[in-house]
Amino acid sequence: KLAEIPLFPQMLNYYTSSSSATLPPPSLPIGFEVESQNTRFGAYRVRGFDPDSAVHMMGLVLVIYLVGVQIINFALGGGMTGVAESFEDSITTVDLLLNAAPLIILSLVGVGLGLRRNWSQTMQRLGLGLPTFEGLAVAGVLTIGLLFFVGIVSVIWMGLVSGETFEEQTEASDALSNSVSTLWLAFMVAATAAIGEEIAFRGALQPVFGLWPTSIIFALTHIQYTLTPASLIILGVALGFGWMRKRYNTTAAIATHFMYNFIPLALVVIAPEEEAFLRVLGLM
């Protein structure tokens, strides 16, 4: 029997921990400008971390706190087995919406909606605007590249550890895959994760902390994969999504994230008999 290759592990934390675990820090004032990124509906200044800013320090403390909470929850929840058991009950549309809503609402409030920004300014600050044809085309190409990246890392991973260890490290991903049985549910899983996480991380956090720090924070908040190659997968896809935000806007990053999540899930739902083939390709 072929070992199961993880299904986009960066999604697991989104469904197995408190939604507050990935909340963006409060609205951050302009610090020092490092570089400018001017794209339609996505212009932002990468401000860098200013240790003299009380709000920046509060954001740093919040990030450290959230990572610590993740470690504690993972340990007390029974480790990887506990994460896998959380998928025994079917995922519902309501569950998915309840996970995404706090991330979106607190991102809007965090960047100052109704306080120092109106709706249009908030959308620009978060990088949420109409995608361009070029942006969508690049999103499709990048999605294919990320799926191949997952496949390559997974094949190497399988060759470095024993079959038993690999199964233990990927049982949560397998449980997530098995919990999605319809195209509608696959669509909702992909859409809610993409929208909620991209608005919070790439929309709210990346203009403050930059590409690499935000991607590392994203990986750290998925602490259940510490010391496994899945951490490299999470960091790699986070960098890809972050690059889309920087080059185009958050909407383009959402499109990439959505396709990256939806394609493997849809293939499993449509052609379950080809599951073994998908595993070899690294799509499961």
mmCIF file of C-alpha atoms in Angstrom:
data_model
loop_
_atom_site.group_PDB
_atom_site.id
_atom_site.type_symbol
_atom_site.label_atom_id
_atom_site.label_comp_id
_atom_site.label_asym_id
_atom_site.label_seq_id
_atom_site.Cartn_x
_atom_site.Cartn_y
_atom_site.Cartn_z
ATOM 1 C CA LYS A 1 0.000 0.000 0.000
ATOM 2 C CA LEU A 2 1.353 3.377 -0.952
ATOM 3 C CA ALA A 3 2.015 5.764 1.903
ATOM 4 C CA GLU A 4 -0.245 8.781 1.880
ATOM 5 C CA ILE A 5 1.350 12.078 0.930
ATOM 6 C CA PRO A 6 0.052 15.062 2.937
ATOM 7 C CA LEU A 7 -2.743 17.158 1.483
ATOM 8 C CA PHE A 8 -1.654 20.819 1.759
ATOM 9 C CA PRO A 9 -0.767 20.641 5.470
ATOM 10 C CA GLN A 10 -0.840 24.418 5.893
ATOM 11 C CA MET A 11 -4.657 24.145 6.076
ATOM 12 C CA LEU A 12 -4.789 21.862 9.117
ATOM 13 C CA ASN A 13 -4.212 24.475 11.795
ATOM 14 C CA TYR A 14 -7.039 26.516 10.279
ATOM 15 C CA TYR A 15 -9.568 23.825 11.160
ATOM 16 C CA THR A 16 -8.163 22.325 14.361
ATOM 17 C CA SER A 17 -7.444 25.272 16.629
ATOM 18 C CA SER A 18 -9.129 28.363 17.903
ATOM 19 C CA SER A 19 -9.635 30.914 15.152
ATOM 20 C CA SER A 20 -7.883 33.449 17.361
ATOM 21 C CA ALA A 21 -4.636 31.564 16.787
ATOM 22 C CA THR A 22 -3.997 33.358 13.524
ATOM 23 C CA LEU A 23 -5.469 36.747 14.258
ATOM 24 C CA PRO A 24 -3.558 39.749 12.931
ATOM 25 C CA PRO A 25 -2.192 42.238 15.422
ATOM 26 C CA PRO A 26 -3.969 45.545 15.959
ATOM 27 C CA SER A 27 -3.661 48.411 13.493
ATOM 28 C CA LEU A 28 -0.009 49.287 13.073
ATOM 29 C CA PRO A 29 1.193 52.843 12.407
ATOM 30 C CA ILE A 30 3.584 53.687 9.638
ATOM 31 C CA GLY A 31 7.122 52.906 10.723
ATOM 32 C CA PHE A 32 10.182 53.280 8.540
ATOM 33 C CA GLU A 33 9.811 52.643 4.831
ATOM 34 C CA VAL A 34 11.998 49.844 3.463
ATOM 35 C CA GLU A 35 10.628 49.559 -0.036
ATOM 36 C CA SER A 36 7.596 50.551 -2.023
ATOM 37 C CA GLN A 37 5.277 48.207 -3.858
ATOM 38 C CA ASN A 38 2.873 49.928 -6.232
ATOM 39 C CA THR A 39 0.253 47.728 -7.835
ATOM 40 C CA ARG A 40 -3.354 48.454 -8.627
ATOM 41 C CA PHE A 41 -5.503 47.888 -5.519
ATOM 42 C CA GLY A 42 -2.458 46.518 -3.724
ATOM 43 C CA ALA A 43 -0.006 49.340 -3.044
ATOM 44 C CA TYR A 44 1.741 49.097 0.297
ATOM 45 C CA ARG A 45 4.944 50.030 2.015
ATOM 46 C CA VAL A 46 6.969 47.285 3.672
ATOM 47 C CA ARG A 47 7.575 49.098 6.918
ATOM 48 C CA GLY A 48 9.769 46.681 8.801
ATOM 49 C CA PHE A 49 9.680 46.152 12.532
ATOM 50 C CA ASP A 50 10.345 49.254 14.609
ATOM 51 C CA PRO A 51 11.382 48.345 18.188
ATOM 52 C CA ASP A 52 10.678 51.924 19.248
ATOM 53 C CA SER A 53 7.032 51.541 18.305
ATOM 54 C CA ALA A 54 4.840 50.376 21.190
ATOM 55 C CA VAL A 55 2.267 49.021 18.756
ATOM 56 C CA HIS A 56 4.912 47.064 16.830
ATOM 57 C CA MET A 57 6.184 45.604 20.103
ATOM 58 C CA MET A 58 2.637 44.655 21.036
ATOM 59 C CA GLY A 59 2.304 42.901 17.692
ATOM 60 C CA LEU A 60 5.516 40.982 18.325
ATOM 61 C CA VAL A 61 4.330 39.933 21.772
ATOM 62 C CA LEU A 62 1.041 38.798 20.235
ATOM 63 C CA VAL A 63 2.845 36.649 17.657
ATOM 64 C CA ILE A 64 5.002 35.036 20.371
ATOM 65 C CA TYR A 65 1.898 34.417 22.460
ATOM 66 C CA LEU A 66 0.009 32.807 19.580
ATOM 67 C CA VAL A 67 2.884 30.476 18.744
ATOM 68 C CA GLY A 68 3.135 29.514 22.416
ATOM 69 C CA VAL A 69 -0.585 28.784 22.566
ATOM 70 C CA GLN A 70 -0.268 26.576 19.500
ATOM 71 C CA ILE A 71 2.494 24.534 21.121
ATOM 72 C CA ILE A 72 0.470 24.104 24.314
ATOM 73 C CA ASN A 73 -2.723 23.176 22.449
ATOM 74 C CA PHE A 74 -0.844 20.674 20.324
ATOM 75 C CA ALA A 75 0.736 19.022 23.347
ATOM 76 C CA LEU A 76 -2.449 18.915 25.426
ATOM 77 C CA GLY A 77 -4.567 17.856 22.452
ATOM 78 C CA GLY A 78 -2.717 14.582 21.957
ATOM 79 C CA GLY A 79 -0.234 15.564 19.255
ATOM 80 C CA MET A 80 -0.720 14.486 15.659
ATOM 81 C CA THR A 81 -3.166 11.747 16.660
ATOM 82 C CA GLY A 82 -5.345 14.310 18.400
ATOM 83 C CA VAL A 83 -5.353 16.496 15.290
ATOM 84 C CA ALA A 84 -6.396 13.536 13.152
ATOM 85 C CA GLU A 85 -9.188 12.586 15.556
ATOM 86 C CA SER A 86 -10.645 16.067 15.253
ATOM 87 C CA PHE A 87 -11.651 15.201 11.665
ATOM 88 C CA GLU A 88 -13.717 12.143 12.632
ATOM 89 C CA ASP A 89 -16.864 14.252 12.423
ATOM 90 C CA SER A 90 -17.727 15.679 9.019
ATOM 91 C CA ILE A 91 -16.774 19.274 8.297
ATOM 92 C CA THR A 92 -19.804 21.495 7.665
ATOM 93 C CA THR A 93 -20.215 24.743 5.763
ATOM 94 C CA VAL A 94 -21.160 26.500 8.992
ATOM 95 C CA ASP A 95 -17.935 25.313 10.649
ATOM 96 C CA LEU A 96 -15.899 26.674 7.756
ATOM 97 C CA LEU A 97 -17.624 30.052 7.767
ATOM 98 C CA LEU A 98 -17.204 30.370 11.531
ATOM 99 C CA ASN A 99 -13.468 29.754 11.131
ATOM 100 C CA ALA A 100 -13.063 32.352 8.400
ATOM 101 C CA ALA A 101 -15.273 35.125 9.802
ATOM 102 C CA PRO A 102 -13.093 36.134 12.810
ATOM 103 C CA LEU A 103 -9.980 36.357 10.637
ATOM 104 C CA ILE A 104 -11.731 38.642 8.167
ATOM 105 C CA ILE A 105 -13.495 40.824 10.742
ATOM 106 C CA LEU A 106 -10.443 41.339 12.924
ATOM 107 C CA SER A 107 -8.278 42.076 9.892
ATOM 108 C CA LEU A 108 -10.694 44.825 8.874
ATOM 109 C CA VAL A 109 -10.772 46.258 12.372
ATOM 110 C CA GLY A 110 -7.026 45.799 12.812
ATOM 111 C CA VAL A 111 -6.135 48.035 9.863
ATOM 112 C CA GLY A 112 -8.511 50.745 11.065
ATOM 113 C CA LEU A 113 -11.852 50.317 9.285
ATOM 114 C CA GLY A 114 -14.188 52.946 10.728
ATOM 115 C CA LEU A 115 -11.434 54.440 12.857
ATOM 116 C CA ARG A 116 -8.838 55.962 10.549
ATOM 117 C CA ARG A 117 -9.759 54.380 7.208
ATOM 118 C CA ASN A 118 -12.964 54.278 5.211
ATOM 119 C CA TRP A 119 -14.037 51.175 3.276
ATOM 120 C CA SER A 120 -12.108 52.049 0.108
ATOM 121 C CA GLN A 121 -8.925 52.831 2.026
ATOM 122 C CA THR A 122 -9.253 49.613 4.009
ATOM 123 C CA MET A 123 -9.609 47.546 0.854
ATOM 124 C CA GLN A 124 -6.492 49.189 -0.567
ATOM 125 C CA ARG A 125 -4.548 48.638 2.664
ATOM 126 C CA LEU A 126 -5.486 44.945 2.650
ATOM 127 C CA GLY A 127 -4.740 44.642 -1.076
ATOM 128 C CA LEU A 128 -8.269 43.562 -1.937
ATOM 129 C CA GLY A 129 -9.257 44.659 -5.409
ATOM 130 C CA LEU A 130 -10.189 43.324 -8.805
ATOM 131 C CA PRO A 131 -7.643 40.794 -10.097
ATOM 132 C CA THR A 132 -6.018 41.363 -13.462
ATOM 133 C CA PHE A 133 -5.919 38.777 -16.223
ATOM 134 C CA GLU A 134 -2.159 38.621 -15.831
ATOM 135 C CA GLY A 135 -2.495 38.084 -12.095
ATOM 136 C CA LEU A 136 -4.924 35.197 -12.543
ATOM 137 C CA ALA A 137 -2.744 33.621 -15.226
ATOM 138 C CA VAL A 138 0.330 33.820 -13.002
ATOM 139 C CA ALA A 139 -1.737 32.429 -10.113
ATOM 140 C CA GLY A 140 -2.537 29.371 -12.215
ATOM 141 C CA VAL A 141 1.078 28.816 -13.211
ATOM 142 C CA LEU A 142 2.282 29.294 -9.632
ATOM 143 C CA THR A 143 -0.334 26.835 -8.356
ATOM 144 C CA ILE A 144 1.018 24.146 -10.668
ATOM 145 C CA GLY A 145 4.536 24.956 -9.518
ATOM 146 C CA LEU A 146 3.559 24.710 -5.845
ATOM 147 C CA LEU A 147 1.852 21.347 -6.393
ATOM 148 C CA PHE A 148 5.006 20.022 -8.037
ATOM 149 C CA PHE A 149 7.028 21.431 -5.146
ATOM 150 C CA VAL A 150 4.833 19.524 -2.691
ATOM 151 C CA GLY A 151 5.273 16.356 -4.721
ATOM 152 C CA ILE A 152 9.068 16.642 -4.820
ATOM 153 C CA VAL A 153 9.373 17.354 -1.092
ATOM 154 C CA SER A 154 6.959 14.524 -0.295
ATOM 155 C CA VAL A 155 8.897 11.986 -2.363
ATOM 156 C CA ILE A 156 12.137 12.998 -0.642
ATOM 157 C CA TRP A 157 10.343 12.883 2.705
ATOM 158 C CA MET A 158 9.123 9.332 2.057
ATOM 159 C CA GLY A 159 12.672 8.264 1.292
ATOM 160 C CA LEU A 160 14.130 9.730 4.486
ATOM 161 C CA VAL A 161 11.799 8.242 7.107
ATOM 162 C CA SER A 162 10.307 4.836 7.766
ATOM 163 C CA GLY A 163 6.837 4.009 6.504
ATOM 164 C CA GLU A 164 5.469 3.940 10.040
ATOM 165 C CA THR A 165 6.912 7.356 10.874
ATOM 166 C CA PHE A 166 5.618 8.827 7.623
ATOM 167 C CA GLU A 167 2.105 7.554 8.333
ATOM 168 C CA GLU A 168 2.189 9.045 11.825
ATOM 169 C CA GLN A 169 3.350 12.419 10.499
ATOM 170 C CA THR A 170 0.703 12.561 7.765
ATOM 171 C CA GLU A 171 -2.341 10.998 9.424
ATOM 172 C CA ALA A 172 -3.930 14.408 10.035
ATOM 173 C CA SER A 173 -3.650 15.347 6.351
ATOM 174 C CA ASP A 174 -5.193 12.025 5.419
ATOM 175 C CA ALA A 175 -8.043 12.593 7.865
ATOM 176 C CA LEU A 176 -8.730 16.019 6.357
ATOM 177 C CA SER A 177 -8.820 14.547 2.862
ATOM 178 C CA ASN A 178 -11.203 11.783 3.909
ATOM 179 C CA SER A 179 -13.572 14.270 5.553
ATOM 180 C CA VAL A 180 -14.266 16.030 2.215
ATOM 181 C CA SER A 181 -16.766 14.006 0.177
ATOM 182 C CA THR A 182 -18.466 16.490 -2.194
ATOM 183 C CA LEU A 183 -17.333 19.159 -4.636
ATOM 184 C CA TRP A 184 -19.295 21.784 -2.726
ATOM 185 C CA LEU A 185 -17.482 20.938 0.499
ATOM 186 C CA ALA A 186 -14.157 20.898 -1.361
ATOM 187 C CA PHE A 187 -14.981 24.360 -2.732
ATOM 188 C CA MET A 188 -15.900 25.708 0.709
ATOM 189 C CA VAL A 189 -12.827 24.229 2.392
ATOM 190 C CA ALA A 190 -10.584 25.793 -0.247
ATOM 191 C CA ALA A 191 -12.395 29.135 -0.378
ATOM 192 C CA THR A 192 -12.750 29.809 3.351
ATOM 193 C CA ALA A 193 -9.132 28.879 4.088
ATOM 194 C CA ALA A 194 -7.845 30.979 1.190
ATOM 195 C CA ILE A 195 -9.921 34.060 1.980
ATOM 196 C CA GLY A 196 -9.505 34.018 5.755
ATOM 197 C CA GLU A 197 -5.784 33.242 5.883
ATOM 198 C CA GLU A 198 -4.736 35.478 2.995
ATOM 199 C CA ILE A 199 -6.576 38.535 4.295
ATOM 200 C CA ALA A 200 -5.036 38.013 7.736
ATOM 201 C CA PHE A 201 -1.477 37.099 6.780
ATOM 202 C CA ARG A 202 -0.761 38.566 3.367
ATOM 203 C CA GLY A 203 -3.287 41.399 3.617
ATOM 204 C CA ALA A 204 -2.881 42.609 7.210
ATOM 205 C CA LEU A 205 0.530 41.350 8.353
ATOM 206 C CA GLN A 206 2.822 41.261 5.312
ATOM 207 C CA PRO A 207 2.860 45.025 4.662
ATOM 208 C CA VAL A 208 4.202 45.448 8.198
ATOM 209 C CA PHE A 209 6.607 42.556 8.668
ATOM 210 C CA GLY A 210 7.560 41.772 5.066
ATOM 211 C CA LEU A 211 7.513 38.593 2.976
ATOM 212 C CA TRP A 212 9.899 36.286 4.815
ATOM 213 C CA PRO A 213 8.933 37.135 8.410
ATOM 214 C CA THR A 214 5.221 36.792 7.602
ATOM 215 C CA SER A 215 5.809 33.442 5.885
ATOM 216 C CA ILE A 216 7.790 32.194 8.868
ATOM 217 C CA ILE A 217 5.049 33.359 11.241
ATOM 218 C CA PHE A 218 2.527 31.523 9.046
ATOM 219 C CA ALA A 219 4.578 28.330 9.312
ATOM 220 C CA LEU A 220 5.064 28.705 13.062
ATOM 221 C CA THR A 221 1.331 29.008 13.661
ATOM 222 C CA HIS A 222 1.039 25.529 12.123
ATOM 223 C CA ILE A 223 3.204 24.171 14.892
ATOM 224 C CA GLN A 224 1.726 20.665 14.722
ATOM 225 C CA TYR A 225 4.247 19.985 11.922
ATOM 226 C CA THR A 226 7.335 21.037 13.863
ATOM 227 C CA LEU A 227 10.423 19.007 12.940
ATOM 228 C CA THR A 228 8.796 17.360 9.907
ATOM 229 C CA PRO A 229 9.342 18.151 6.206
ATOM 230 C CA ALA A 230 5.764 19.449 6.137
ATOM 231 C CA SER A 231 7.133 22.614 7.752
ATOM 232 C CA LEU A 232 9.192 23.180 4.593
ATOM 233 C CA ILE A 233 6.054 22.690 2.494
ATOM 234 C CA ILE A 234 4.162 25.243 4.586
ATOM 235 C CA LEU A 235 6.975 27.787 4.353
ATOM 236 C CA GLY A 236 7.351 27.232 0.608
ATOM 237 C CA VAL A 237 3.689 27.754 -0.214
ATOM 238 C CA ALA A 238 3.518 30.744 2.148
ATOM 239 C CA LEU A 239 6.374 32.382 0.238
ATOM 240 C CA GLY A 240 4.518 31.719 -3.002
ATOM 241 C CA PHE A 241 1.323 33.312 -1.715
ATOM 242 C CA GLY A 242 3.310 36.204 -0.277
ATOM 243 C CA TRP A 243 5.052 36.819 -3.588
ATOM 244 C CA MET A 244 1.644 37.059 -5.285
ATOM 245 C CA ARG A 245 0.586 39.663 -2.727
ATOM 246 C CA LYS A 246 3.765 41.645 -3.307
ATOM 247 C CA ARG A 247 3.735 41.393 -7.104
ATOM 248 C CA TYR A 248 -0.019 41.822 -7.607
ATOM 249 C CA ASN A 249 -2.360 42.043 -4.620
ATOM 250 C CA THR A 250 -4.040 39.987 -1.908
ATOM 251 C CA THR A 251 -6.835 38.990 -4.274
ATOM 252 C CA ALA A 252 -4.281 37.294 -6.525
ATOM 253 C CA ALA A 253 -2.830 35.534 -3.479
ATOM 254 C CA ILE A 254 -6.330 34.342 -2.541
ATOM 255 C CA ALA A 255 -6.824 32.966 -6.053
ATOM 256 C CA THR A 256 -3.529 31.063 -5.848
ATOM 257 C CA HIS A 257 -4.305 29.705 -2.387
ATOM 258 C CA PHE A 258 -7.787 28.648 -3.487
ATOM 259 C CA MET A 259 -6.587 26.759 -6.565
ATOM 260 C CA TYR A 260 -3.788 25.120 -4.596
ATOM 261 C CA ASN A 261 -6.332 23.827 -2.064
ATOM 262 C CA PHE A 262 -9.203 23.024 -4.405
ATOM 263 C CA ILE A 263 -7.500 21.091 -7.200
ATOM 264 C CA PRO A 264 -6.322 18.104 -5.099
ATOM 265 C CA LEU A 265 -9.602 17.921 -3.154
ATOM 266 C CA ALA A 266 -11.691 18.075 -6.325
ATOM 267 C CA LEU A 267 -9.599 15.351 -7.981
ATOM 268 C CA VAL A 268 -10.113 13.056 -5.005
ATOM 269 C CA VAL A 269 -13.878 13.665 -5.018
ATOM 270 C CA ILE A 270 -14.247 13.255 -8.791
ATOM 271 C CA ALA A 271 -11.882 10.314 -9.276
ATOM 272 C CA PRO A 272 -11.435 8.452 -5.975
ATOM 273 C CA GLU A 273 -10.265 5.391 -7.899
ATOM 274 C CA GLU A 274 -7.181 7.398 -8.970
ATOM 275 C CA GLU A 275 -6.184 8.119 -5.382
ATOM 276 C CA ALA A 276 -3.032 5.995 -5.566
ATOM 277 C CA PHE A 277 -1.912 7.861 -8.691
ATOM 278 C CA LEU A 278 -2.479 11.200 -6.974
ATOM 279 C CA ARG A 279 -0.359 10.057 -4.057
ATOM 280 C CA VAL A 280 2.531 9.322 -6.389
ATOM 281 C CA LEU A 281 2.215 12.825 -7.848
ATOM 282 C CA GLY A 282 2.262 14.315 -4.377
ATOM 283 C CA LEU A 283 -1.271 15.734 -4.601
ATOM 284 C CA MET A 284 -2.514 13.777 -1.593
#
